[in-house]
Coordinates of C-alpha atoms in Angstrom, one line a residue:
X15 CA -67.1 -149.5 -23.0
X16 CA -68.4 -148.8 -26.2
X17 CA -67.5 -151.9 -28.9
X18 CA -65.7 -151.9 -31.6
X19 CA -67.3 -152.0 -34.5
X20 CA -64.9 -152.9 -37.4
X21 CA -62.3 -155.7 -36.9
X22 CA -59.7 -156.8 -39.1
X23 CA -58.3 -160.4 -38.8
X24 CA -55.8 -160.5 -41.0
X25 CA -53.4 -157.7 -42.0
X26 CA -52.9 -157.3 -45.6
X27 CA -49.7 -155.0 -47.1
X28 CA -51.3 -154.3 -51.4
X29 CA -51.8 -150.9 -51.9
X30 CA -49.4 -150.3 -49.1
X31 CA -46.4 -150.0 -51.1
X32 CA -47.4 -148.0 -54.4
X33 CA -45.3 -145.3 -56.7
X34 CA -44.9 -142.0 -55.4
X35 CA -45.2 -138.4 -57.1
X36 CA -42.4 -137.4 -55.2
X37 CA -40.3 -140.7 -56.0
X38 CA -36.6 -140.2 -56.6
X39 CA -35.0 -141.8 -59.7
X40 CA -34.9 -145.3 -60.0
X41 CA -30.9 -145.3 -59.6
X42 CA -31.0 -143.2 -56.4
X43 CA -33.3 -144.8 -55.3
X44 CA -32.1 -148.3 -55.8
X45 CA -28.8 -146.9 -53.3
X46 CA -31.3 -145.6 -51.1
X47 CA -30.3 -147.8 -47.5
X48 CA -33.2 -148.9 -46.0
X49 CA -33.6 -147.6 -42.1
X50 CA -34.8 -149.3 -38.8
X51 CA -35.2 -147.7 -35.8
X52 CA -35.3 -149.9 -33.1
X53 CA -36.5 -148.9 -29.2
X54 CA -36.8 -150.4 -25.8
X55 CA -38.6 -149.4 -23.3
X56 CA -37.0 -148.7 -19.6
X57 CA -33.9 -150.2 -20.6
X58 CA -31.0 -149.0 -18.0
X59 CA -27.5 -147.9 -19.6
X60 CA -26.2 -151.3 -18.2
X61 CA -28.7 -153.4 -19.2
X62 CA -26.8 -155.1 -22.1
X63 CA -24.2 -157.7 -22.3
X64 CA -21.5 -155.3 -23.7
X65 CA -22.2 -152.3 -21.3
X66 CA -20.6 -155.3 -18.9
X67 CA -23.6 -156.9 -17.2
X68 CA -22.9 -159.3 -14.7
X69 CA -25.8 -161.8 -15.1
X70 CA -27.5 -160.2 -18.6
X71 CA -27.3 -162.2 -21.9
X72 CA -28.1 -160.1 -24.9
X73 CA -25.8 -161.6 -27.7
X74 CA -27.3 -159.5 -30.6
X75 CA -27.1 -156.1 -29.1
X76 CA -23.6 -157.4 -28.4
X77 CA -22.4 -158.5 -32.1
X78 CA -24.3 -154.5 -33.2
X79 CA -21.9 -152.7 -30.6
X80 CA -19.3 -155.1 -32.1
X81 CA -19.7 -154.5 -35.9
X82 CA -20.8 -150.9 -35.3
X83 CA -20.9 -147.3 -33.9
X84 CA -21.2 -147.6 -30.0
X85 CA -22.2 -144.9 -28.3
X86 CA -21.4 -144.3 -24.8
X87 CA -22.8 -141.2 -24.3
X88 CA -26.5 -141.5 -26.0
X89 CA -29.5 -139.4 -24.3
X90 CA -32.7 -139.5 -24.7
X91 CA -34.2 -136.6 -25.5
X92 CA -36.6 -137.0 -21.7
X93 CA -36.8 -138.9 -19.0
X94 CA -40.1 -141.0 -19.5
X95 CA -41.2 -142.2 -22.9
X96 CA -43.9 -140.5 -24.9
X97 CA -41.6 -137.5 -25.3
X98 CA -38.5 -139.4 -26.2
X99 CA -40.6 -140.6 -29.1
X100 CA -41.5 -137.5 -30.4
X101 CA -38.4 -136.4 -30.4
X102 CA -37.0 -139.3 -32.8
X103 CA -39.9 -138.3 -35.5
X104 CA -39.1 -134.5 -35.2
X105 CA -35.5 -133.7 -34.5
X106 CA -37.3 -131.4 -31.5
X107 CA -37.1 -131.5 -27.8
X108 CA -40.7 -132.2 -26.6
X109 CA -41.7 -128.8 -25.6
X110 CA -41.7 -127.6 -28.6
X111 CA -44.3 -129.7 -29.5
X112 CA -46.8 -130.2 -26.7
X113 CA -45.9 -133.6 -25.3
X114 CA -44.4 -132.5 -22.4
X115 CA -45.0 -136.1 -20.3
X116 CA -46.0 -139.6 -20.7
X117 CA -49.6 -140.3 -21.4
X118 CA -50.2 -136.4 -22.0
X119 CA -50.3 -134.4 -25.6
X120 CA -50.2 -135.8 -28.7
X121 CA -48.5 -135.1 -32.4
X122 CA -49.7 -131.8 -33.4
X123 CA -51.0 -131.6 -36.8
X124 CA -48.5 -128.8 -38.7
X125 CA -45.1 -131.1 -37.1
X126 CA -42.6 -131.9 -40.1
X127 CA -42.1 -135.5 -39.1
X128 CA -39.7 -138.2 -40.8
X129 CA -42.2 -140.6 -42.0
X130 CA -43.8 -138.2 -44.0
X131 CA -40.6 -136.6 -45.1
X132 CA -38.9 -140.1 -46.2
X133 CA -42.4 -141.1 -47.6
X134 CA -41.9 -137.7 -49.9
X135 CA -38.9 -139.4 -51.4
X136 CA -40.0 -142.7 -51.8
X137 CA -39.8 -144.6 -49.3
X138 CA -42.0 -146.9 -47.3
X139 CA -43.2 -146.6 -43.7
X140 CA -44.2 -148.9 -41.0
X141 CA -44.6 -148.5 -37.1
X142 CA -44.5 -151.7 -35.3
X143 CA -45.0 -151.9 -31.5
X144 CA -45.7 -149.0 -28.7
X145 CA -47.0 -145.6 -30.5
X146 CA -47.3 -143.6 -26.9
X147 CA -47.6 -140.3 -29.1
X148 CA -51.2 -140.0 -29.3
X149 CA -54.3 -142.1 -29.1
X150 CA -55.7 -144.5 -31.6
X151 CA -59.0 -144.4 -31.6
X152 CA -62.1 -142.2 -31.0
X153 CA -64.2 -145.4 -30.3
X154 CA -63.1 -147.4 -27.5
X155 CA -61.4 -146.1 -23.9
X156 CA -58.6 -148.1 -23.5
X157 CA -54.6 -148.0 -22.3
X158 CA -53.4 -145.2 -19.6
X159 CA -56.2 -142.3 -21.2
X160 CA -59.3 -142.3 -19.3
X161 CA -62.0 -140.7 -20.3
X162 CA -63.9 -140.3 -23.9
X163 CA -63.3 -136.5 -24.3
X164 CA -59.5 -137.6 -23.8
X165 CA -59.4 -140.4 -26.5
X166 CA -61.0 -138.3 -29.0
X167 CA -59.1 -134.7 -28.6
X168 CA -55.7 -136.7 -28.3
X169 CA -56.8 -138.7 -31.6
X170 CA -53.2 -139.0 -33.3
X171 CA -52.6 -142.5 -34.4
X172 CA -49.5 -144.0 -36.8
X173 CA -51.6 -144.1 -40.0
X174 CA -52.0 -140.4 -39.9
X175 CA -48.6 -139.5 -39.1
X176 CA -46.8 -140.8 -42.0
X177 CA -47.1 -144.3 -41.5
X178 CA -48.1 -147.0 -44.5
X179 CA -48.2 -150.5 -42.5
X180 CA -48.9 -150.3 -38.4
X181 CA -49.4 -152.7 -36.0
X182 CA -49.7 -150.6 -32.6
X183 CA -50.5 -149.9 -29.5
X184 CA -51.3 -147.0 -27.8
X185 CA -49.5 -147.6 -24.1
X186 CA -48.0 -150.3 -22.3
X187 CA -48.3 -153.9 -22.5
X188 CA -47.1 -157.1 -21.1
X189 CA -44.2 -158.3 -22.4
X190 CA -45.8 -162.1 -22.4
X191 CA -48.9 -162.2 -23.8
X192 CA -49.0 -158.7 -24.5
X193 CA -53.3 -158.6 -24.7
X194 CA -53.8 -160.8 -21.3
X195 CA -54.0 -159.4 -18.2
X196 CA -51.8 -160.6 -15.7
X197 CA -52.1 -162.5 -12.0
X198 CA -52.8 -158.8 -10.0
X199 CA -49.8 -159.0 -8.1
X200 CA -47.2 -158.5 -10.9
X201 CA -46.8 -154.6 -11.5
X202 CA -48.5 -153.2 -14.0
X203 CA -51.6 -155.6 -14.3
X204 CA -54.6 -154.1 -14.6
X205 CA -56.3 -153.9 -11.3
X206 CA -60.0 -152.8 -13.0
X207 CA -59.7 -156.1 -14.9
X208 CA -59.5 -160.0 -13.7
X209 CA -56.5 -162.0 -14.7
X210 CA -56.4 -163.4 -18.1
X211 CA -59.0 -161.2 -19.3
X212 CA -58.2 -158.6 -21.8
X213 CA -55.2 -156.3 -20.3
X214 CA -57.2 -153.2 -22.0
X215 CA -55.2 -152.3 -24.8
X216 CA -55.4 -153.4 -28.4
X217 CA -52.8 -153.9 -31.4
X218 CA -54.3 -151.6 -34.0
X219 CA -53.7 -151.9 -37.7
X220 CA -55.8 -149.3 -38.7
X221 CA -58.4 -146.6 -38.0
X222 CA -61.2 -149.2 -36.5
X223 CA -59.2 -152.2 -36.8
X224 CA -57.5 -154.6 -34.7
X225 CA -55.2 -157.1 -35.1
X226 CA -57.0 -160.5 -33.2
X227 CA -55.0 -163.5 -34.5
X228 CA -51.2 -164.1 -33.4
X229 CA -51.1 -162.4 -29.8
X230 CA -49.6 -164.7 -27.9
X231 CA -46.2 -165.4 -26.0
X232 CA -43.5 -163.3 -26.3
X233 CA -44.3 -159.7 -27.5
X234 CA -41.4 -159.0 -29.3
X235 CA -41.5 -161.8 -31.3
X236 CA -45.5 -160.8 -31.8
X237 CA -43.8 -157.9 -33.2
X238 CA -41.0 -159.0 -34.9
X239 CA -43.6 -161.4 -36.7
X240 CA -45.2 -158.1 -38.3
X241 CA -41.9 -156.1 -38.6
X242 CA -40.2 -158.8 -41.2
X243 CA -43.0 -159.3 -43.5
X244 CA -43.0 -155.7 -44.1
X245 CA -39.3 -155.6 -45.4
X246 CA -39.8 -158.6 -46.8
X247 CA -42.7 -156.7 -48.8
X248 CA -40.8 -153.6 -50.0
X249 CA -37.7 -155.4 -50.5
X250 CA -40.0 -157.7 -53.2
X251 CA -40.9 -154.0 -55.0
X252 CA -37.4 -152.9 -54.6
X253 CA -38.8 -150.0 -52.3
X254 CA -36.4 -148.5 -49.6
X255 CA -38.2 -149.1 -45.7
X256 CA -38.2 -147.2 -43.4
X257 CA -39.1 -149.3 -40.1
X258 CA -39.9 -148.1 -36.6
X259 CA -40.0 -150.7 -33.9
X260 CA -40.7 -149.9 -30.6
X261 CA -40.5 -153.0 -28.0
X262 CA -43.1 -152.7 -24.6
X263 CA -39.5 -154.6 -23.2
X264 CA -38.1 -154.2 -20.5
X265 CA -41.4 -152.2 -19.4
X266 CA -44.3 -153.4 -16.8
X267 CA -45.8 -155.6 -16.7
X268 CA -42.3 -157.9 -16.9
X269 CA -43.0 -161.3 -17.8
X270 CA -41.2 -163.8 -19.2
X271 CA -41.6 -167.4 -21.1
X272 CA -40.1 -170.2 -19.4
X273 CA -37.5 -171.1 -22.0
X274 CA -36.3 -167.7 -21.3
X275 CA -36.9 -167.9 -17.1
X276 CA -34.7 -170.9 -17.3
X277 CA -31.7 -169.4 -18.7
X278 CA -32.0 -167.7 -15.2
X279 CA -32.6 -169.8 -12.9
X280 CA -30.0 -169.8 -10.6
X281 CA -31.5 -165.9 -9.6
X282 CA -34.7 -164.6 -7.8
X283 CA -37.9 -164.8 -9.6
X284 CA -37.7 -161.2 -10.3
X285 CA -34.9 -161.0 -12.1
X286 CA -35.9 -164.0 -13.7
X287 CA -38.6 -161.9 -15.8
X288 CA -36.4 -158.6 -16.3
X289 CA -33.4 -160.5 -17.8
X290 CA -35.6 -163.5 -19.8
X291 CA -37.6 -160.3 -21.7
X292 CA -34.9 -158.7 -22.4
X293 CA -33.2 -161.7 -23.9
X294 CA -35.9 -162.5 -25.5
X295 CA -36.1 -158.9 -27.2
X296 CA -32.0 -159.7 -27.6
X297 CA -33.6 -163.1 -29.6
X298 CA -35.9 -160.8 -32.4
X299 CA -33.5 -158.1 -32.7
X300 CA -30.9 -161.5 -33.8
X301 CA -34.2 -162.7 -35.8
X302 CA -34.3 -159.3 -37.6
X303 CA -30.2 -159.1 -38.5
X304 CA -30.2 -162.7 -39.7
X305 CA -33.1 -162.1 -42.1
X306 CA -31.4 -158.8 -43.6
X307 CA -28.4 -161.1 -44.6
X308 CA -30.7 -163.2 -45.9
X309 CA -32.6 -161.2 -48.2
X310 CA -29.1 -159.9 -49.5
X311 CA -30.1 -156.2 -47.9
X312 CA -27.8 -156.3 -44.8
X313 CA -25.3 -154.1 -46.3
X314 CA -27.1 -151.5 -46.7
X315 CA -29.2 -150.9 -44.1
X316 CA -28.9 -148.7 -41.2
X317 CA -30.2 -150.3 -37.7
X318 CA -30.4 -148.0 -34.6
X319 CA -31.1 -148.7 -30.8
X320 CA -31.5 -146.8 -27.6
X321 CA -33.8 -146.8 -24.8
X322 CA -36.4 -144.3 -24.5
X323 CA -35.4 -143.7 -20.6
X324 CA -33.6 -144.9 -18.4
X325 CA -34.6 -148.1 -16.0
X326 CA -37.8 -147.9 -13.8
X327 CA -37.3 -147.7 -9.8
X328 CA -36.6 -151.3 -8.3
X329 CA -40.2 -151.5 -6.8
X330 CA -41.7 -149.8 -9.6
X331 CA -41.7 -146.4 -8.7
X332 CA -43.9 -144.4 -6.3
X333 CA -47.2 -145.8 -5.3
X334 CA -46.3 -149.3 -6.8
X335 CA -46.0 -152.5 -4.9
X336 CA -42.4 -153.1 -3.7
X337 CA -39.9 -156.0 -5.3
X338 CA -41.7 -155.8 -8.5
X339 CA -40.4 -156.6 -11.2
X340 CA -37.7 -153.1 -12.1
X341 CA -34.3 -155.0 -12.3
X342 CA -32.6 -152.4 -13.8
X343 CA -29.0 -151.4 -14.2
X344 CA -27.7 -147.2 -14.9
X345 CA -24.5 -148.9 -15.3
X346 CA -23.6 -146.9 -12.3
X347 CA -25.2 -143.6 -13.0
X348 CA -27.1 -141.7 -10.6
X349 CA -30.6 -141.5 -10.9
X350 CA -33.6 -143.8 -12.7
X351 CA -36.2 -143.1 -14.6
X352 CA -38.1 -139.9 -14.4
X353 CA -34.9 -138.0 -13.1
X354 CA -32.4 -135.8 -15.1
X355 CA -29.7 -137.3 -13.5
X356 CA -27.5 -139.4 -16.1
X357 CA -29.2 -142.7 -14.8
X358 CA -32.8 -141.3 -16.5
X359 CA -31.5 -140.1 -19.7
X360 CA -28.4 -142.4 -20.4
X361 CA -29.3 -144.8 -22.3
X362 CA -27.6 -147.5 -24.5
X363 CA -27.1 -146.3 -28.1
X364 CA -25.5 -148.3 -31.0
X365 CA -25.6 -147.5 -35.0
X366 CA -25.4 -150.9 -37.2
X367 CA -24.1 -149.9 -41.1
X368 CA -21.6 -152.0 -42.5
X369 CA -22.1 -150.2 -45.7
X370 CA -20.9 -147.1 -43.8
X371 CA -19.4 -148.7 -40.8
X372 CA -17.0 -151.3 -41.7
X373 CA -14.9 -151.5 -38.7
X374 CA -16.6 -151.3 -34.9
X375 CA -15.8 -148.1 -33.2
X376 CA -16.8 -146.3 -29.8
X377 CA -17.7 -142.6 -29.4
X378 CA -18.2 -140.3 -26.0
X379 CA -19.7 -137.6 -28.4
X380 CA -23.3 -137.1 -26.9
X381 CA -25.7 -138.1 -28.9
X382 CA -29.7 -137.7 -28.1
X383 CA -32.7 -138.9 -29.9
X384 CA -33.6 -135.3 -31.4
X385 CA -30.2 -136.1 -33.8
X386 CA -31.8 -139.0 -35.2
X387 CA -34.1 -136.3 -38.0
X388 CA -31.6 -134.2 -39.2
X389 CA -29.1 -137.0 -39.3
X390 CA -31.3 -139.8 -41.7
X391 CA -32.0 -136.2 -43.7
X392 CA -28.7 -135.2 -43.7
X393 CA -27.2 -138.8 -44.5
X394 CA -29.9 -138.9 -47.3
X395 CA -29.4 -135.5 -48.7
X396 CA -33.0 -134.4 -48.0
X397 CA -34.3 -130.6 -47.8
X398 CA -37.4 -129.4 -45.9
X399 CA -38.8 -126.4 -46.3
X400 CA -39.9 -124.4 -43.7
X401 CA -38.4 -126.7 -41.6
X402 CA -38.8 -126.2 -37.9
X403 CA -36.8 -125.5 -34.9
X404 CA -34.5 -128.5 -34.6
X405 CA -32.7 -129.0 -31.4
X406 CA -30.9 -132.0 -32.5
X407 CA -27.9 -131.9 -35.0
X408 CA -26.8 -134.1 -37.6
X409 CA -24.3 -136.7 -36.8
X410 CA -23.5 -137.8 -40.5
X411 CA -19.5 -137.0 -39.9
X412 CA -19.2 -138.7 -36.9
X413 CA -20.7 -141.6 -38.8
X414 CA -18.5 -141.4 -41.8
X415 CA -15.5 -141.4 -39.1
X416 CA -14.3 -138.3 -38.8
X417 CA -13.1 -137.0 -35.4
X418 CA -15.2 -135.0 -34.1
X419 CA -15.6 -134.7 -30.2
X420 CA -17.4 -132.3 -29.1
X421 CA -21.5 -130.8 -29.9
X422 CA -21.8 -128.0 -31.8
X423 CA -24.3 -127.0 -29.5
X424 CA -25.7 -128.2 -26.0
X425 CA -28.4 -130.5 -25.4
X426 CA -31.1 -129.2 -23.4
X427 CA -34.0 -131.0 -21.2
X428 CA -36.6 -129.8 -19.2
X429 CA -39.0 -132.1 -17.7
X430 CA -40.7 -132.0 -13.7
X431 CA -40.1 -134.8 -11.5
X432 CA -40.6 -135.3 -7.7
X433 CA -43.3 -132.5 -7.9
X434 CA -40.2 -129.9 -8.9
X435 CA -39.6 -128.6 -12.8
X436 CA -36.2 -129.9 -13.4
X437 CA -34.1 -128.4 -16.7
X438 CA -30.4 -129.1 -17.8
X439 CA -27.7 -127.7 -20.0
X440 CA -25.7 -130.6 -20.9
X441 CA -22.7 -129.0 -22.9
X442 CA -20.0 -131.5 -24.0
X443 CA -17.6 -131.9 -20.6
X444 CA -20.2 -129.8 -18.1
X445 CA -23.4 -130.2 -17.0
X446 CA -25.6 -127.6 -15.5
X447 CA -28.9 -128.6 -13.4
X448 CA -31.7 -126.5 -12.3
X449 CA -34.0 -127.6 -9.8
X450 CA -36.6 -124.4 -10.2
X451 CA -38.9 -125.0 -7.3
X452 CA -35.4 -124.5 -5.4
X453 CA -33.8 -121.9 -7.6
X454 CA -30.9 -124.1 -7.1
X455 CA -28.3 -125.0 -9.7
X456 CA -25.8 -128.0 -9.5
X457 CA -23.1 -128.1 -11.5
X458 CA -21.0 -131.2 -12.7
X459 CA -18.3 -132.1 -14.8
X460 CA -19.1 -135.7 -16.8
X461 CA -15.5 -136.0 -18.0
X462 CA -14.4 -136.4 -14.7
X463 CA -17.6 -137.6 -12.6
X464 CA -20.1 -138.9 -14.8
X465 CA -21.8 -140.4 -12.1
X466 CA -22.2 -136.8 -11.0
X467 CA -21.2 -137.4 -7.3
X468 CA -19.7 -133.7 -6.5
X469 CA -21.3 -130.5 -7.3
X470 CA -18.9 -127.9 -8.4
X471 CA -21.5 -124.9 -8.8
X472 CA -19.1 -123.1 -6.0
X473 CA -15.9 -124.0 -7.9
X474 CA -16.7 -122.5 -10.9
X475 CA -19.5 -119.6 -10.6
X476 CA -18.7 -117.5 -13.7
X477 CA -19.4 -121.1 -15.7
X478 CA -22.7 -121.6 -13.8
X479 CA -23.0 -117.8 -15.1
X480 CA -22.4 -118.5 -18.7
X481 CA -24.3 -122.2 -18.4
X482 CA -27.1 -120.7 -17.3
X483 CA -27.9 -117.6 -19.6
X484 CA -27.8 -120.0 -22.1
X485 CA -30.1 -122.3 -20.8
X486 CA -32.6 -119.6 -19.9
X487 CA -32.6 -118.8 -23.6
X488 CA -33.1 -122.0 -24.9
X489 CA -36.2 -122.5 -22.0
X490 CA -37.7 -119.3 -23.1
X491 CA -37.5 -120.4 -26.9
X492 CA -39.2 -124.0 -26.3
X493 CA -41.9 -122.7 -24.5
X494 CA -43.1 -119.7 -26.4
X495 CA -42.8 -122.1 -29.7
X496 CA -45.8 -124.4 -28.3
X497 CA -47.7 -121.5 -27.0
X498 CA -48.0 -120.4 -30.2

């Protein structure tokens, strides 16, 4: 491994936060909320205190569904991560831009991408946590991408992709000490590397640079410790933030502090882990909400949260030792992780505005990640030109409570899992599934059976007709995009 040759020990925001060309007037831009947009990682639909867990304590995420917009029907845009992400930055189901699975692809250069767009208007941007959409050096092989020719022709880190302040990783990490290889039997540890050596994986802050001071414990709060002075920062300069945290939580390796194992302990060890990170995450996400009331910015700020996929295989998934540490719940839903199923692409979804959202509500309008683009822009008033493809939609008159119940359009996936290329039409009440290596379709109704236990395909062919004309269309359009 080659070493790295520039290191930065302490992280410095001047010259982060300076005036823009493109800067809106100082009135509109004073009103401008600020924006978070807040991620876990393999968190299952049910994994939260007010989806109804049993054992789970997640307090915060409780009081946001509480003083909030709660969705129950939020997707993400795939099921595995680094095309979920992608999705949030471009309004664009993955295949339209090249990242088509996790670990694979990167941002292309050409994507109209929301940190660039807000930065146009005067915001400021910062990435804090799992980046997943690219690789972040051309120096050092490290994370899930093998191979030199690999780190370089994937090269697409935060800082140039709209980003200001970053402190990042490529990949995974552990969710205790997030730089320290773990004892080999606990999923996810590096198997090429001894315990408590380095995991393999870095916190970048810049092209060259790594972050080396403040690493240890609990990972979200070693993000959370970056994420606040940001805000704190363009708060100072009266600057509206926009702030993208992405937690490694609940993902392997799964390991929790002992303050957090004890509150616990009555369960198997396992569990122990899954639930103590994720109430630890629970703990920063309260840490983040407090200091917004604090700095007198609460009001006006707009805090979103989902899962990029649903949870991981108990066991870890295929290959991977069993009784790891995968604890999580679908709520019910069939399917994990990696499947189209509702259990790998429900995930939990709340909106936090109490400048908007003064009362808590629910919705079961389906919502995906891809809405999250042309709903900020839409919200914000913001034109693009030559604005791509967008499969999302704007949600901004759901948010300002109007009734709406349905999608204008469907949302589509298309991802391979098991070895098969999977793709759905999920179109408000129906749901159409086709497993292509089959040439099967299944069809379901999610008003009725959202845990999509009965296939109706043979009830209702002229539906599976319609359905899938549609969806053959919308495949055709994805694919010939990135090909070109």
């Amino acid at each position: 491994m080659k070493r790295i040759s520039f290191i930065c020990s302490v992280w410095m925001f001047s010259g982060l936060l300076g005036s823009s060309d493109a800067l809106a007037a100082d009135e509109e831009k004073k009103n401008a909320p600020n924006i978070i947009l807040i991620m876990s990682d393999d968190q299952g639909y049910g994994d939260a205190g007010y989806q109804g867990h049993p054992e789970l304590k997640t307090p915060n995420l409780d009081q946001m569904a509480d003083n909030g917009l709660e969705f129950n029907r939020f997707y993400s845009a795939d099921p595995v991560s680094s095309p979920t992400r992608g999705s949030v930055l471009t309004g664009r189901h993955p295949n339209r831009y090249g990242i088509t699975y996790a670990n694979t692809g990167h941002l292309r250069e050409g994507e109209v991408i929301l940190p660039e767009v807000l930065k146009a208007h005067g915001y400021t941007t910062g990435h804090f946590g799992k980046w997943h959409l690219g690789t972040m050096t051309k120096i050092v092989i490290e994370s899930n991408r093998g191979g030199y020719a690999r780190t370089v022709e994937h090269y697409a880190p935060p800082w140039e992709n709209g980003f200001d302040a970053v402190f990042s990783t490529e990949s995974k990490s552990p969710t205790w000490d997030p730089m320290v290889n773990p004892p080999l039997e606990v999923n996810g540890a590096n198997q090429d590397q001894k315990p408590g050596d380095s995991f393999g994986t870095y916190y970048w802050i810049g092209e060259g640079c790594i972050a080396t001071e403040n690493l240890e414990g609990d990972d979200s709060r070693v993000i959370m410790d970056r994420a606040i002075p940001f805000m704190e920062s363009a708060i100072q300069q009266d600057q509206p933030f926009f702030s993208v945290i992405w937690f490694h939580t609940p993902h392997s390796p799964v390991i929790a502090g002992s303050k957090y194992r004890e509150m616990y302990d009555h369960l198997p060890e396992n569990k122990q882990h899954y639930y103590g990170c994720l109430t630890a995450m629970d703990d920063q996400i309260g840490r983040l909400r407090d200091r917004l009331r604090d700095l007198g910015v609460a009001e006006n700020t707009m805090i979103w949260f989902c899962s990029d996929n649903g949870p991981a295989a108990e066991g870890g998934g295929p290959g991977l030792k069993a009784g790891a540490r995968q604890q999580g719940s679908t709520g019910g839903l069939r399917g994990r992780k990696g499947t189209l199923f509702e259990g790998g692409v429900r995930v939990p979804g709340i909106l936090e505005w109490p400048a908007q959202i003064d009362e808590p509500r629910e919705t079961d309008f389906p919502a995906v990640t891809s809405d999250y683009y042309p709903t900020i822009l839409d919200i914000l008033g913001f034109e693009v030109d030559n604005q791509p493809v967008l499969d999302g939609i704007s949600l901004k008159k759901l948010i300002e409570g109007e009734k709406v119940s349905e999608r204008s359009k469907p949302i589509g996936f298309q991802s391979s899992f098991g070895g098969q290329q999977w793709a759905v039409w999920n179109d408000n009440q129906y749901k159409l599934i086709y497993k292509e290596d089959d040439d099967q379709y299944l069809l379901f109704d999610l008003y009725q059976d959202p845990e999509e236990t009965t296939d109706i395909s043979e009830k209702y062919p002229e539906l599976v007709s319609e359905m899938r004309s549609e969806l053959q269309v919308w495949l055709e359009s994805v694919g010939s995009e990135y090909k070109n």
